[in-house]
Coordinates of C-alpha atoms in Angstrom, one line a residue:
Chain A
M1 CA -15.6 -15.9 -44.9
K2 CA -13.4 -17.1 -47.8
I3 CA -15.1 -18.5 -50.9
L4 CA -13.4 -20.1 -53.9
F5 CA -15.2 -20.2 -57.3
K6 CA -13.6 -22.9 -59.5
N7 CA -13.9 -24.0 -63.1
A8 CA -15.3 -20.6 -64.1
D9 CA -14.9 -18.7 -67.4
I10 CA -13.9 -15.3 -66.1
L11 CA -14.4 -12.1 -68.1
V12 CA -11.5 -9.9 -67.1
R13 CA -12.1 -6.2 -67.4
D14 CA -9.0 -5.5 -69.3
E15 CA -8.9 -3.5 -72.6
K16 CA -9.7 -6.5 -74.8
F17 CA -12.3 -8.0 -72.5
N18 CA -10.3 -11.3 -72.4
V19 CA -11.9 -14.4 -70.9
L20 CA -9.9 -16.8 -68.7
S21 CA -11.1 -20.4 -69.3
N22 CA -11.5 -22.9 -66.5
A23 CA -10.2 -20.3 -64.0
F24 CA -10.4 -19.6 -60.3
L25 CA -11.7 -16.6 -58.4
A26 CA -11.3 -16.2 -54.6
V27 CA -13.3 -13.9 -52.4
D28 CA -12.2 -12.9 -48.9
G29 CA -14.9 -11.0 -47.0
D30 CA -16.2 -8.4 -49.4
K31 CA -13.0 -8.3 -51.6
I32 CA -11.9 -10.4 -54.6
S33 CA -8.5 -11.7 -53.4
Y34 CA -7.5 -13.8 -56.4
I35 CA -8.2 -14.3 -60.1
G36 CA -6.2 -16.7 -62.1
T37 CA -5.9 -20.1 -63.9
E38 CA -3.9 -21.8 -61.1
E39 CA -5.8 -23.1 -58.1
P40 CA -4.9 -21.0 -55.1
K41 CA -3.4 -22.9 -52.1
D42 CA -5.4 -21.2 -49.3
E43 CA -8.1 -22.9 -47.1
F44 CA -11.7 -21.9 -48.1
D45 CA -14.9 -21.9 -46.1
E46 CA -16.9 -22.7 -49.2
I47 CA -16.0 -23.9 -52.7
K48 CA -18.5 -23.3 -55.6
D49 CA -18.2 -25.1 -58.9
M50 CA -18.9 -22.7 -61.8
S51 CA -18.5 -25.2 -64.7
G52 CA -20.3 -23.9 -67.8
K53 CA -20.8 -20.5 -66.2
L54 CA -19.3 -17.1 -66.8
L55 CA -18.1 -14.8 -64.0
M56 CA -18.0 -11.2 -65.0
P57 CA -18.0 -7.7 -63.5
G58 CA -21.5 -6.5 -62.4
L59 CA -23.3 -4.1 -64.7
I60 CA -23.9 -0.4 -64.1
N61 CA -27.3 1.2 -65.1
C62 CA -26.4 4.8 -65.5
H63 CA -29.9 6.4 -65.9
N64 CA -32.9 5.0 -64.2
H65 CA -36.1 6.1 -62.3
C66 CA -36.5 3.0 -60.2
P67 CA -40.0 3.4 -58.6
M68 CA -41.4 3.8 -62.1
V69 CA -41.6 -0.1 -62.2
L70 CA -45.1 0.7 -60.9
L71 CA -45.9 2.5 -64.2
R72 CA -44.6 -0.3 -66.5
G73 CA -46.6 -0.3 -69.7
I74 CA -48.4 3.0 -68.9
G75 CA -48.8 5.3 -71.9
S76 CA -47.4 2.9 -74.4
D77 CA -47.1 4.3 -78.0
L78 CA -47.2 7.9 -76.9
P79 CA -44.4 10.4 -77.7
L80 CA -42.5 11.8 -74.7
Q81 CA -44.3 15.0 -74.0
Q82 CA -47.8 13.4 -74.1
W83 CA -46.6 10.3 -72.3
L84 CA -45.1 12.4 -69.5
F85 CA -47.7 15.2 -69.0
D86 CA -50.9 13.3 -69.8
T87 CA -50.2 9.9 -68.3
V88 CA -47.1 9.6 -66.1
F89 CA -47.3 12.8 -64.0
P90 CA -51.0 12.5 -63.2
I91 CA -50.4 8.9 -61.8
E92 CA -47.2 9.9 -60.0
D93 CA -49.1 12.7 -58.3
R94 CA -51.4 10.1 -56.6
L95 CA -48.6 7.6 -55.6
T96 CA -48.2 7.3 -51.8
D97 CA -44.8 7.1 -50.2
D98 CA -45.4 3.5 -49.3
E99 CA -46.2 2.6 -52.9
I100 CA -43.0 4.3 -54.1
K101 CA -41.0 2.4 -51.4
A102 CA -42.5 -0.9 -52.7
G103 CA -41.6 0.1 -56.2
S104 CA -38.0 0.8 -55.1
Y105 CA -37.7 -2.7 -53.6
L106 CA -39.1 -4.3 -56.8
A107 CA -36.7 -2.3 -59.0
L108 CA -33.7 -3.3 -56.9
L109 CA -34.7 -7.0 -57.1
E110 CA -35.2 -6.7 -60.8
M111 CA -31.8 -5.1 -61.3
I112 CA -30.0 -7.6 -59.1
A113 CA -31.6 -10.5 -61.0
G114 CA -30.3 -9.1 -64.2
G115 CA -26.7 -8.7 -63.0
T116 CA -26.8 -5.0 -62.3
V117 CA -24.8 -4.0 -59.2
S118 CA -24.8 -0.2 -59.4
F119 CA -27.1 2.5 -60.8
S120 CA -27.8 6.2 -61.0
D121 CA -31.3 7.0 -60.1
M122 CA -33.4 10.1 -60.7
Y123 CA -36.5 10.1 -58.6
G124 CA -36.7 11.7 -55.2
P125 CA -36.4 11.2 -51.5
Q126 CA -39.1 8.5 -51.6
M127 CA -36.7 6.4 -53.7
N128 CA -35.8 4.8 -50.4
V129 CA -32.1 5.2 -49.9
E130 CA -32.4 2.8 -46.9
A131 CA -33.5 0.0 -49.3
V132 CA -30.4 0.7 -51.5
G133 CA -28.3 0.4 -48.3
E134 CA -29.9 -2.9 -47.3
S135 CA -29.6 -4.3 -50.8
G136 CA -25.8 -4.2 -50.9
M137 CA -25.9 -2.4 -54.3
K138 CA -24.1 0.9 -55.1
A139 CA -26.2 3.9 -56.2
N140 CA -26.0 7.5 -57.0
V141 CA -29.4 8.8 -56.0
T142 CA -30.9 12.3 -56.4
R143 CA -33.9 14.6 -55.8
P144 CA -34.7 16.3 -59.1
I145 CA -35.5 20.0 -59.1
L146 CA -38.3 21.6 -61.2
S147 CA -39.2 25.3 -61.3
A148 CA -40.1 26.7 -57.9
E149 CA -43.7 28.1 -57.7
P150 CA -44.0 31.7 -58.9
N151 CA -45.0 32.9 -55.3
E152 CA -42.0 31.4 -53.6
T153 CA -38.2 31.8 -53.8
P154 CA -36.3 28.8 -55.2
E155 CA -34.9 28.3 -51.6
Q156 CA -38.5 28.0 -50.3
S157 CA -39.5 25.2 -52.8
Y158 CA -40.0 21.9 -51.1
R159 CA -38.0 20.2 -53.8
M160 CA -35.0 22.4 -53.2
R161 CA -35.2 21.8 -49.5
E162 CA -35.5 18.1 -50.0
A163 CA -32.6 18.0 -52.4
I164 CA -30.4 19.8 -49.8
E165 CA -31.6 17.7 -46.9
H166 CA -31.1 14.5 -49.0
Y167 CA -27.5 15.4 -49.7
E168 CA -26.7 16.3 -46.1
K169 CA -28.4 13.1 -44.8
Y170 CA -27.3 10.5 -47.2
N171 CA -24.2 11.6 -49.3
N172 CA -21.4 9.0 -48.9
T173 CA -23.4 6.7 -46.5
F174 CA -23.5 2.9 -46.3
N175 CA -19.7 2.7 -46.5
G176 CA -19.7 5.0 -49.5
R177 CA -22.1 2.8 -51.5
V178 CA -24.7 5.6 -51.6
L179 CA -23.8 8.9 -53.1
I180 CA -26.2 11.8 -53.6
D181 CA -26.2 13.7 -56.9
Y182 CA -27.7 17.1 -57.7
C183 CA -30.3 17.1 -60.3
I184 CA -32.3 19.4 -62.6
H185 CA -35.0 17.4 -64.3
A186 CA -34.6 19.2 -67.6
E187 CA -34.6 22.6 -69.2
Y188 CA -38.3 22.5 -70.1
T189 CA -39.3 21.9 -66.5
C190 CA -36.9 24.3 -64.7
D191 CA -36.7 28.1 -65.0
E192 CA -33.5 30.1 -64.7
R193 CA -33.8 31.4 -61.2
T194 CA -34.4 27.9 -59.8
A195 CA -31.7 26.3 -61.9
R196 CA -29.2 29.0 -60.7
V197 CA -29.8 28.3 -57.0
L198 CA -29.4 24.5 -57.4
I199 CA -26.2 24.9 -59.5
D200 CA -24.7 27.3 -57.0
E201 CA -25.5 24.8 -54.2
M202 CA -24.0 22.0 -56.2
N203 CA -20.8 23.8 -57.1
A204 CA -20.3 24.9 -53.5
H205 CA -20.2 21.1 -52.6
N206 CA -18.3 20.1 -55.8
G207 CA -21.3 18.0 -56.5
N208 CA -22.3 15.8 -59.4
L209 CA -25.1 16.8 -61.8
H210 CA -27.6 14.3 -63.2
I211 CA -29.8 15.8 -65.9
H212 CA -32.1 15.0 -68.9
L213 CA -30.7 16.9 -71.9
S214 CA -31.8 17.3 -75.5
E215 CA -33.9 14.2 -75.3
T216 CA -36.5 15.3 -77.9
K217 CA -36.3 17.6 -80.9
K218 CA -39.1 19.7 -79.3
E219 CA -37.1 20.2 -76.1
H220 CA -33.9 21.1 -78.0
D221 CA -35.7 23.5 -80.5
E222 CA -37.9 25.2 -77.9
C223 CA -34.9 25.9 -75.6
I224 CA -33.2 27.7 -78.5
L225 CA -36.4 29.7 -79.1
R226 CA -36.6 30.5 -75.3
H227 CA -33.0 31.3 -74.5
G228 CA -31.2 31.6 -77.9
K229 CA -29.0 28.7 -76.7
T230 CA -29.2 24.9 -77.0
P231 CA -29.9 23.1 -73.6
A232 CA -26.2 22.2 -73.3
E233 CA -25.2 25.9 -74.0
W234 CA -27.8 27.3 -71.7
F235 CA -26.9 25.0 -68.7
D236 CA -23.2 25.7 -69.4
S237 CA -23.9 29.5 -69.2
L238 CA -25.4 28.9 -65.8
G239 CA -22.3 27.0 -64.6
A240 CA -23.9 23.6 -64.6
F241 CA -20.8 21.8 -65.9
E242 CA -18.2 23.4 -63.6
S243 CA -17.9 20.5 -61.1
S244 CA -19.0 17.1 -62.6
A245 CA -22.0 16.2 -64.7
F246 CA -23.7 13.4 -66.7
A247 CA -26.6 14.0 -69.1
A248 CA -29.1 11.4 -70.1
H249 CA -30.4 10.9 -73.7
C250 CA -28.6 13.7 -75.6
V251 CA -30.3 12.6 -78.8
W252 CA -30.4 16.0 -80.4
L253 CA -27.0 17.5 -79.3
S254 CA -25.4 19.7 -81.9
E255 CA -21.8 19.3 -83.0
S256 CA -20.8 22.3 -80.9
D257 CA -22.7 20.8 -77.9
M258 CA -20.7 17.7 -78.3
E259 CA -17.5 19.7 -78.5
L260 CA -18.6 21.5 -75.3
F261 CA -19.2 18.2 -73.6
R262 CA -15.9 16.8 -74.7
R263 CA -14.1 20.0 -73.4
K264 CA -16.0 20.1 -70.1
G265 CA -15.8 16.3 -69.5
V266 CA -19.6 15.9 -69.4
S267 CA -20.6 12.2 -69.7
V268 CA -23.5 11.1 -71.8
V269 CA -25.9 8.3 -70.8
H270 CA -27.3 6.5 -73.9
N271 CA -30.9 5.1 -73.4
P272 CA -31.6 3.4 -76.8
T273 CA -34.8 1.5 -75.8
S274 CA -36.4 4.5 -74.2
N275 CA -35.4 6.8 -77.2
M276 CA -37.1 4.3 -79.5
K277 CA -40.2 3.7 -77.3
L278 CA -40.9 7.4 -76.9
A279 CA -39.9 8.2 -80.5
S280 CA -37.3 10.6 -79.3
G281 CA -34.8 9.6 -82.1
F282 CA -31.4 8.1 -82.3
A283 CA -28.5 9.5 -80.4
P284 CA -25.3 10.2 -82.3
V285 CA -23.3 7.7 -80.2
P286 CA -20.6 6.6 -82.7
K287 CA -19.8 10.3 -83.3
M288 CA -19.7 11.0 -79.6
L289 CA -17.4 8.1 -79.0
D290 CA -15.1 9.1 -81.9
M291 CA -14.9 12.6 -80.3
G292 CA -13.7 11.0 -77.1
I293 CA -16.9 11.8 -75.0
N294 CA -17.5 9.3 -72.2
V295 CA -20.8 7.5 -73.2
A296 CA -22.4 5.2 -70.6
L297 CA -25.6 3.1 -70.9
G298 CA -28.8 3.1 -69.0
T299 CA -32.3 1.6 -69.2
D300 CA -34.1 4.9 -68.3
G301 CA -37.2 4.3 -66.1
P302 CA -38.9 0.9 -66.6
S303 CA -42.1 2.8 -67.7
S304 CA -40.2 4.0 -70.8
N305 CA -38.5 0.7 -71.6
N306 CA -40.4 -1.6 -70.1
N307 CA -37.7 -3.3 -68.0
L308 CA -34.3 -2.9 -66.3
D309 CA -32.4 -5.4 -68.4
M310 CA -28.9 -4.1 -69.2
F311 CA -28.2 -7.1 -71.5
E312 CA -31.2 -6.1 -73.6
E313 CA -29.9 -2.5 -73.6
M314 CA -26.5 -3.6 -74.8
H315 CA -28.1 -5.7 -77.5
I316 CA -30.3 -2.9 -78.7
A317 CA -27.5 -0.3 -78.6
S318 CA -25.4 -2.7 -80.7
I319 CA -28.0 -3.3 -83.4
I320 CA -28.9 0.4 -83.7
H321 CA -25.4 1.8 -84.2
Chain B
M1 CA -52.5 -39.8 -71.7
K2 CA -54.7 -37.2 -70.1
I3 CA -53.0 -34.3 -68.3
L4 CA -54.6 -31.5 -66.3
F5 CA -52.9 -28.1 -65.9
K6 CA -54.5 -26.4 -62.9
N7 CA -54.3 -22.9 -61.3
A8 CA -52.9 -21.4 -64.5
D9 CA -53.4 -18.0 -66.0
I10 CA -54.4 -18.8 -69.5
L11 CA -54.0 -16.4 -72.4
V12 CA -56.9 -17.1 -74.7
R13 CA -56.3 -16.4 -78.3
D14 CA -59.5 -14.3 -78.8
E15 CA -59.6 -10.9 -80.3
K16 CA -58.9 -9.1 -77.1
F17 CA -56.2 -11.5 -75.9
N18 CA -58.1 -12.1 -72.7
V19 CA -56.5 -13.9 -69.8
L20 CA -58.5 -16.4 -67.7
S21 CA -57.2 -16.3 -64.1
N22 CA -56.7 -19.4 -61.9
A23 CA -58.0 -21.6 -64.8
F24 CA -57.8 -25.2 -66.0
L25 CA -56.5 -26.6 -69.2
A26 CA -56.8 -30.3 -70.1
V27 CA -54.8 -32.2 -72.7
D28 CA -56.0 -35.6 -74.1
G29 CA -53.2 -37.2 -76.2
D30 CA -52.0 -34.4 -78.6
K31 CA -55.2 -32.3 -78.3
I32 CA -56.3 -29.6 -75.9
S33 CA -59.7 -31.0 -74.7
Y34 CA -60.8 -28.3 -72.2
I35 CA -60.0 -24.7 -71.2
G36 CA -62.1 -23.0 -68.5
T37 CA -62.3 -21.7 -65.0
E38 CA -64.3 -24.7 -63.6
E39 CA -62.3 -27.8 -62.8
P40 CA -63.2 -30.6 -65.2
K41 CA -64.6 -33.8 -63.6
D42 CA -62.6 -36.3 -65.7
E43 CA -59.9 -38.6 -64.4
F44 CA -56.3 -37.5 -65.3
D45 CA -53.0 -39.5 -65.6
E46 CA -51.1 -36.4 -64.4
I47 CA -52.0 -33.1 -62.8
K48 CA -49.6 -30.2 -63.0
D49 CA -49.9 -27.1 -60.7
M50 CA -49.3 -24.0 -62.8
S51 CA -49.6 -21.4 -59.9
G52 CA -48.0 -18.1 -60.9
K53 CA -47.5 -19.3 -64.5
L54 CA -49.0 -18.2 -67.8
L55 CA -50.2 -20.7 -70.3
M56 CA -50.3 -19.2 -73.8
P57 CA -50.4 -20.4 -77.5
G58 CA -46.9 -21.2 -78.9
L59 CA -45.1 -18.6 -80.9
I60 CA -44.6 -18.8 -84.7
N61 CA -41.3 -17.6 -86.1
C62 CA -42.2 -16.7 -89.7
H63 CA -38.7 -16.1 -91.2
N64 CA -35.6 -17.9 -90.1
H65 CA -32.5 -19.6 -91.5
C66 CA -32.0 -22.1 -88.6
P67 CA -28.6 -23.6 -89.3
M68 CA -27.1 -20.1 -89.2
V69 CA -26.9 -20.5 -85.4
L70 CA -23.4 -21.7 -86.4
L71 CA -22.7 -18.2 -87.7
R72 CA -23.9 -16.3 -84.7
G73 CA -21.9 -13.0 -84.3
I74 CA -20.2 -13.4 -87.7
G75 CA -19.8 -10.2 -89.6
S76 CA -21.2 -8.0 -86.9
D77 CA -21.5 -4.3 -87.8
L78 CA -21.4 -4.9 -91.6
P79 CA -24.3 -3.8 -93.9
L80 CA -26.2 -6.6 -95.6
Q81 CA -24.4 -6.9 -98.9
Q82 CA -20.9 -7.0 -97.4
W83 CA -22.1 -9.2 -94.5
L84 CA -23.6 -11.7 -96.9
F85 CA -21.1 -11.9 -99.8
D86 CA -17.8 -11.2 -97.8
T87 CA -18.4 -13.2 -94.6
V88 CA -21.5 -15.4 -94.6
F89 CA -21.4 -17.1 -98.1
P90 CA -17.6 -18.0 -97.8
I91 CA -18.2 -19.7 -94.5
E92 CA -21.4 -21.4 -95.6
D93 CA -19.5 -22.8 -98.6
R94 CA -17.2 -24.7 -96.3
L95 CA -19.9 -26.1 -93.9
T96 CA -20.4 -29.9 -94.0
D97 CA -23.8 -31.5 -94.0
D98 CA -23.1 -32.9 -90.5
E99 CA -22.3 -29.4 -89.3
I100 CA -25.5 -28.0 -90.8
K101 CA -27.5 -30.9 -89.2
A102 CA -26.0 -30.0 -85.8
G103 CA -26.9 -26.4 -86.4
S104 CA -30.5 -27.4 -87.1
Y105 CA -30.8 -29.3 -83.8
L106 CA -29.3 -26.4 -81.9
A107 CA -31.8 -24.0 -83.5
L108 CA -34.8 -26.2 -82.8
L109 CA -33.7 -26.5 -79.1
E110 CA -33.2 -22.7 -78.9
M111 CA -36.7 -22.1 -80.4
I112 CA -38.5 -24.6 -78.2
A113 CA -36.7 -23.1 -75.1
G114 CA -38.1 -19.7 -76.1
G115 CA -41.7 -20.8 -76.6
T116 CA -41.7 -21.1 -80.4
V117 CA -43.6 -24.1 -81.7
S118 CA -43.7 -23.4 -85.5
F119 CA -41.4 -21.7 -88.0
S120 CA -40.8 -20.9 -91.6
D121 CA -37.2 -21.8 -92.6
M122 CA -35.2 -20.8 -95.6
Y123 CA -32.1 -22.8 -95.9
G124 CA -31.9 -26.0 -97.9
P125 CA -32.2 -29.8 -97.8
Q126 CA -29.5 -30.0 -95.2
M127 CA -31.8 -28.2 -92.9
N128 CA -32.7 -31.6 -91.6
V129 CA -36.4 -32.0 -92.0
E130 CA -36.1 -35.3 -90.1
A131 CA -35.0 -33.4 -87.0
V132 CA -38.1 -31.1 -87.3
G133 CA -40.2 -34.3 -87.5
E134 CA -38.5 -35.7 -84.4
S135 CA -38.8 -32.4 -82.5
G136 CA -42.6 -32.3 -82.6
M137 CA -42.5 -28.8 -84.0
K138 CA -44.4 -27.6 -87.1
A139 CA -42.3 -26.1 -89.9
N140 CA -42.5 -24.7 -93.4
V141 CA -39.1 -25.6 -94.9
T142 CA -37.7 -24.7 -98.3
R143 CA -34.7 -25.1 -100.7
P144 CA -33.9 -21.6 -101.9
I145 CA -33.2 -21.1 -105.6
L146 CA -30.5 -18.8 -107.0
S147 CA -29.5 -18.2 -110.7
A148 CA -28.6 -21.4 -112.5
E149 CA -25.0 -21.4 -113.9
P150 CA -24.8 -19.8 -117.4
N151 CA -23.8 -23.1 -119.0
E152 CA -26.8 -25.1 -117.7
T153 CA -30.6 -24.8 -118.0
P154 CA -32.4 -23.9 -114.8
E155 CA -33.8 -27.4 -114.8
Q156 CA -30.2 -28.8 -114.7
S157 CA -29.2 -26.7 -111.7
Y158 CA -28.7 -28.8 -108.6
R159 CA -30.6 -26.3 -106.5
M160 CA -33.7 -26.6 -108.8
R161 CA -33.5 -30.4 -108.7
E162 CA -33.1 -30.4 -104.9
A163 CA -36.1 -28.0 -104.5
I164 CA -38.3 -30.3 -106.6
E165 CA -37.1 -33.5 -104.8
H166 CA -37.5 -31.8 -101.5
Y167 CA -41.1 -31.0 -102.2
E168 CA -41.9 -34.5 -103.5
K169 CA -40.2 -36.2 -100.6
Y170 CA -41.3 -34.1 -97.6
N171 CA -44.3 -31.9 -98.4
N172 CA -47.1 -32.7 -95.9
T173 CA -45.1 -35.3 -93.9
F174 CA -45.0 -36.0 -90.2
N175 CA -48.8 -35.9 -89.9
G176 CA -48.8 -32.6 -91.8
R177 CA -46.4 -30.9 -89.4
V178 CA -43.8 -30.4 -92.2
L179 CA -44.8 -28.5 -95.3
I180 CA -42.4 -27.6 -98.1
D181 CA -42.5 -24.1 -99.6
Y182 CA -40.9 -22.9 -102.8
C183 CA -38.3 -20.3 -102.5
I184 CA -36.4 -17.7 -104.6
H185 CA -33.7 -16.3 -102.4
A186 CA -34.1 -12.7 -103.8
E187 CA -34.2 -10.7 -107.0
Y188 CA -30.5 -9.8 -106.8
T189 CA -29.4 -13.5 -106.6
C190 CA -31.8 -15.0 -109.2
D191 CA -32.1 -14.2 -113.0
E192 CA -35.4 -14.2 -114.9
R193 CA -35.0 -17.6 -116.7
T194 CA -34.3 -19.4 -113.4
A195 CA -37.1 -17.6 -111.6
R196 CA -39.6 -18.4 -114.3
V197 CA -38.9 -22.2 -114.1
L198 CA -39.3 -22.2 -110.3
I199 CA -42.5 -20.1 -110.4
D200 CA -44.1 -22.3 -113.0
E201 CA -43.2 -25.4 -111.0
M202 CA -44.7 -23.8 -107.9
N203 CA -47.9 -22.6 -109.6
A204 CA -48.4 -26.2 -111.0
H205 CA -48.5 -27.4 -107.4
N206 CA -50.4 -24.5 -106.0
G207 CA -47.4 -24.0 -103.8
N208 CA -46.4 -21.4 -101.3
L209 CA -43.5 -18.9 -102.0
H210 CA -41.0 -17.8 -99.4
I211 CA -38.8 -14.9 -100.6
H212 CA -36.6 -12.0 -99.5
L213 CA -38.0 -8.8 -101.0
S214 CA -37.0 -5.1 -100.9
E215 CA -34.8 -5.8 -97.8
T216 CA -32.3 -3.0 -98.7
K217 CA -32.5 0.2 -100.6
K218 CA -29.7 -1.0 -102.8
E219 CA -31.7 -4.2 -103.7
H220 CA -34.8 -2.2 -104.4
D221 CA -33.2 0.5 -106.5
E222 CA -30.9 -1.8 -108.5
C223 CA -33.9 -4.0 -109.4
I224 CA -35.7 -0.9 -110.8
L225 CA -32.5 -0.1 -112.8
R226 CA -32.2 -3.7 -114.1
H227 CA -35.9 -4.4 -114.8
G228 CA -37.7 -1.0 -114.8
K229 CA -39.8 -2.5 -112.0
T230 CA -39.6 -2.8 -108.2
P231 CA -38.9 -6.3 -106.9
A232 CA -42.6 -6.7 -106.0
E233 CA -43.7 -5.6 -109.5
W234 CA -41.0 -7.7 -111.2
F235 CA -41.9 -10.9 -109.4
D236 CA -45.6 -10.2 -109.9
S237 CA -45.0 -9.9 -113.7
L238 CA -43.4 -13.4 -113.5
G239 CA -46.5 -14.9 -111.8
A240 CA -44.9 -15.3 -108.4
F241 CA -47.9 -14.2 -106.5
E242 CA -50.5 -16.3 -108.3
S243 CA -50.8 -19.1 -105.7
S244 CA -49.7 -18.0 -102.2
A245 CA -46.7 -16.1 -101.0
F246 CA -45.0 -14.4 -98.1
A247 CA -42.1 -11.9 -98.4
A248 CA -39.5 -11.3 -95.7
H249 CA -38.3 -7.8 -94.7
C250 CA -40.1 -5.5 -97.2
V251 CA -38.4 -2.5 -95.8
W252 CA -38.4 -0.5 -99.0
L253 CA -41.8 -1.4 -100.5
S254 CA -43.4 1.5 -102.5
E255 CA -47.0 2.5 -101.8
S256 CA -48.0 0.7 -105.1
D257 CA -46.0 -2.4 -104.0
M258 CA -48.1 -2.4 -100.8
E259 CA -51.3 -2.0 -102.8
L260 CA -50.2 -4.9 -105.0
F261 CA -49.5 -7.1 -101.9
R262 CA -52.9 -6.2 -100.4
R263 CA -54.7 -7.1 -103.6
K264 CA -52.8 -10.3 -104.2
G265 CA -52.9 -11.4 -100.5
V266 CA -49.1 -11.5 -100.1
S267 CA -48.1 -11.7 -96.5
V268 CA -45.2 -9.7 -95.1
V269 CA -42.7 -11.0 -92.5
H270 CA -41.3 -8.2 -90.3
N271 CA -37.8 -8.7 -89.0
P272 CA -37.0 -5.7 -86.9
T273 CA -33.8 -6.8 -85.2
S274 CA -32.2 -8.0 -88.4
N275 CA -33.2 -4.8 -90.3
M276 CA -31.5 -2.8 -87.6
K277 CA -28.4 -5.0 -87.2
L278 CA -27.8 -5.0 -91.0
A279 CA -28.7 -1.3 -91.3
S280 CA -31.4 -2.2 -93.8
G281 CA -33.9 0.4 -92.5
F282 CA -37.3 0.5 -90.9
A283 CA -40.2 -1.3 -92.6
P284 CA -43.5 0.7 -92.9
V285 CA -45.3 -1.7 -90.6
P286 CA -48.0 0.6 -89.3
K287 CA -48.9 1.6 -92.9
M288 CA -49.1 -2.0 -94.1
L289 CA -51.3 -2.9 -91.1
D290 CA -53.6 0.1 -91.8
M291 CA -53.9 -1.1 -95.5
G292 CA -55.0 -4.5 -94.3
I293 CA -51.8 -6.4 -95.3
N294 CA -51.1 -9.5 -93.2
V295 CA -47.9 -8.8 -91.3
A296 CA -46.2 -11.6 -89.4
L297 CA -43.0 -11.5 -87.3
G298 CA -39.7 -13.4 -87.6
T299 CA -36.2 -13.4 -86.1
D300 CA -34.5 -13.9 -89.5
G301 CA -31.4 -16.1 -89.2
P302 CA -29.6 -16.1 -85.8
S303 CA -26.5 -14.7 -87.6
S304 CA -28.4 -11.5 -88.4
N305 CA -30.1 -11.1 -85.0
N306 CA -28.2 -12.8 -82.9
N307 CA -30.8 -15.1 -81.4
L308 CA -34.2 -16.8 -82.1
D309 CA -36.1 -15.1 -79.2
M310 CA -39.6 -14.1 -80.4
F311 CA -40.3 -12.2 -77.2
E312 CA -37.3 -10.0 -77.9
E313 CA -38.6 -9.6 -81.5
M314 CA -42.0 -8.5 -80.2
H315 CA -40.4 -6.1 -77.8
I316 CA -38.2 -4.5 -80.5
A317 CA -41.1 -4.3 -83.0
S318 CA -43.2 -2.6 -80.3
I319 CA -40.6 0.1 -79.4
I320 CA -39.7 0.8 -83.1
H321 CA -43.2 1.5 -84.4

């Protein structure tokens, strides 16, 4: 199937984000075969007139918890710890697998409608990887790890087993559109013995770590009290940044944390709406960019946002910084 | 012309913002003649099915500079004083009346498309009051005053003459849909002798004052240095709050300023996007509401926003505070 889009303004993903006016874009199967201002001579099965419209690369939402569309608006006006432990976790405990599947579909539709074509999700096996496959989107999906119960080894915890099974079953499936990341939810929800097992498993597979890090001042300060190290330093000491990693929020990173991230190539995902809604603070994004840290953008879960609109996220990031 | 909207969800503007489900709303001419869940028995010229849609009161944008749609995106990433004096004013100096009229039309269309039915505008006579009349919207429009030139009396300044003519020609026109307010741009752009003349003229007509006040720390602190008073105290000492007044931004109000506003019944217009974009700060909105001050919401001009979307403004206000 060959399609020609004509009379389009085309945002070219070069360094200056140039726009070609009144240009042509041809698609052959699932590949873009031509972009330019001269009409290509080939025969096409379909020609679409894009007058007055902009064609641009799809957006990538780098930190999300898709099924939490079901919790949109829940716990509004609460700071993170209260929001999470008093309202979100008790509701999530009662969600059925079917409900979470339905939430996954809704989130996928909402993202596609908003121009998002790829996302990194932190939820669990119920996130419905099959639905991601069906949707045609790309996704990095993960099963987050929390502390194992005191009466079991980390290897016995159902979350660890699910994380390992999830990786084996789904990593690099749907023509490589679905990748499975490893995930520790956060320092304040995962003890050292559990974190070590997950990190060793990840490094054995040269895996990719998705983590919440230094999101709130409380989290950052309590980690220093508990371990004598910032969350970034503590996870680094456990080997968490040896293969590849990206950390969501990073509102309270110290200067030496940033230097560590720069050196280890850890990416940061900025979530400006969520950081304001949950009163977490303002991440030092201009400083991180100046230092050469790779900073990506994400909506966070729709329950701490309340939507999955990347254009709104770009706008809010631009007016904050 | 009688129209019935059926199967609508209707947001009723009562204290609890209740929503009537699957309800009916009838319009007779330019009046709503019925709202309820039982179908009215009258004959209608037109029946519209609103299934899956919400009917709600129109939105009111309480602080805007409509024609500045033409300057959207200009001076991005600059703080207010630099943005205003180095980029905005020099461009505005070169705008023709026809260009400003075109900007007015564009702003009206943008507001209507976003559900806004009424607005308070601070621009000038070129704002095109006739276009507001044509549009069917309601508006409070004004001609802002700045310091008269040193070689003229305030009465001789063209701005003062335009403000007075504007009031005489347009106040309470188009069936009362257009009202003319009095306006002093701000303390840092208006000297005492000019302010006094405008305030006396306003109080003689029991007029309504639209003003920028304590928007930036620089403005607030420099006013104290110049006059030994905060902007709120200084304007109060000139009689500015004797009839009726609303003040935009109010980011840096002191506690006693707020107490003054509460006592005098001065309303505050909160402009969260603009305050972030121009790095002005965060207005103490929860405190003002707790004190019983009337706080309204506005987009500010589209060049400090960059749009006229009141839903976005509500969202950003809700995640900030």
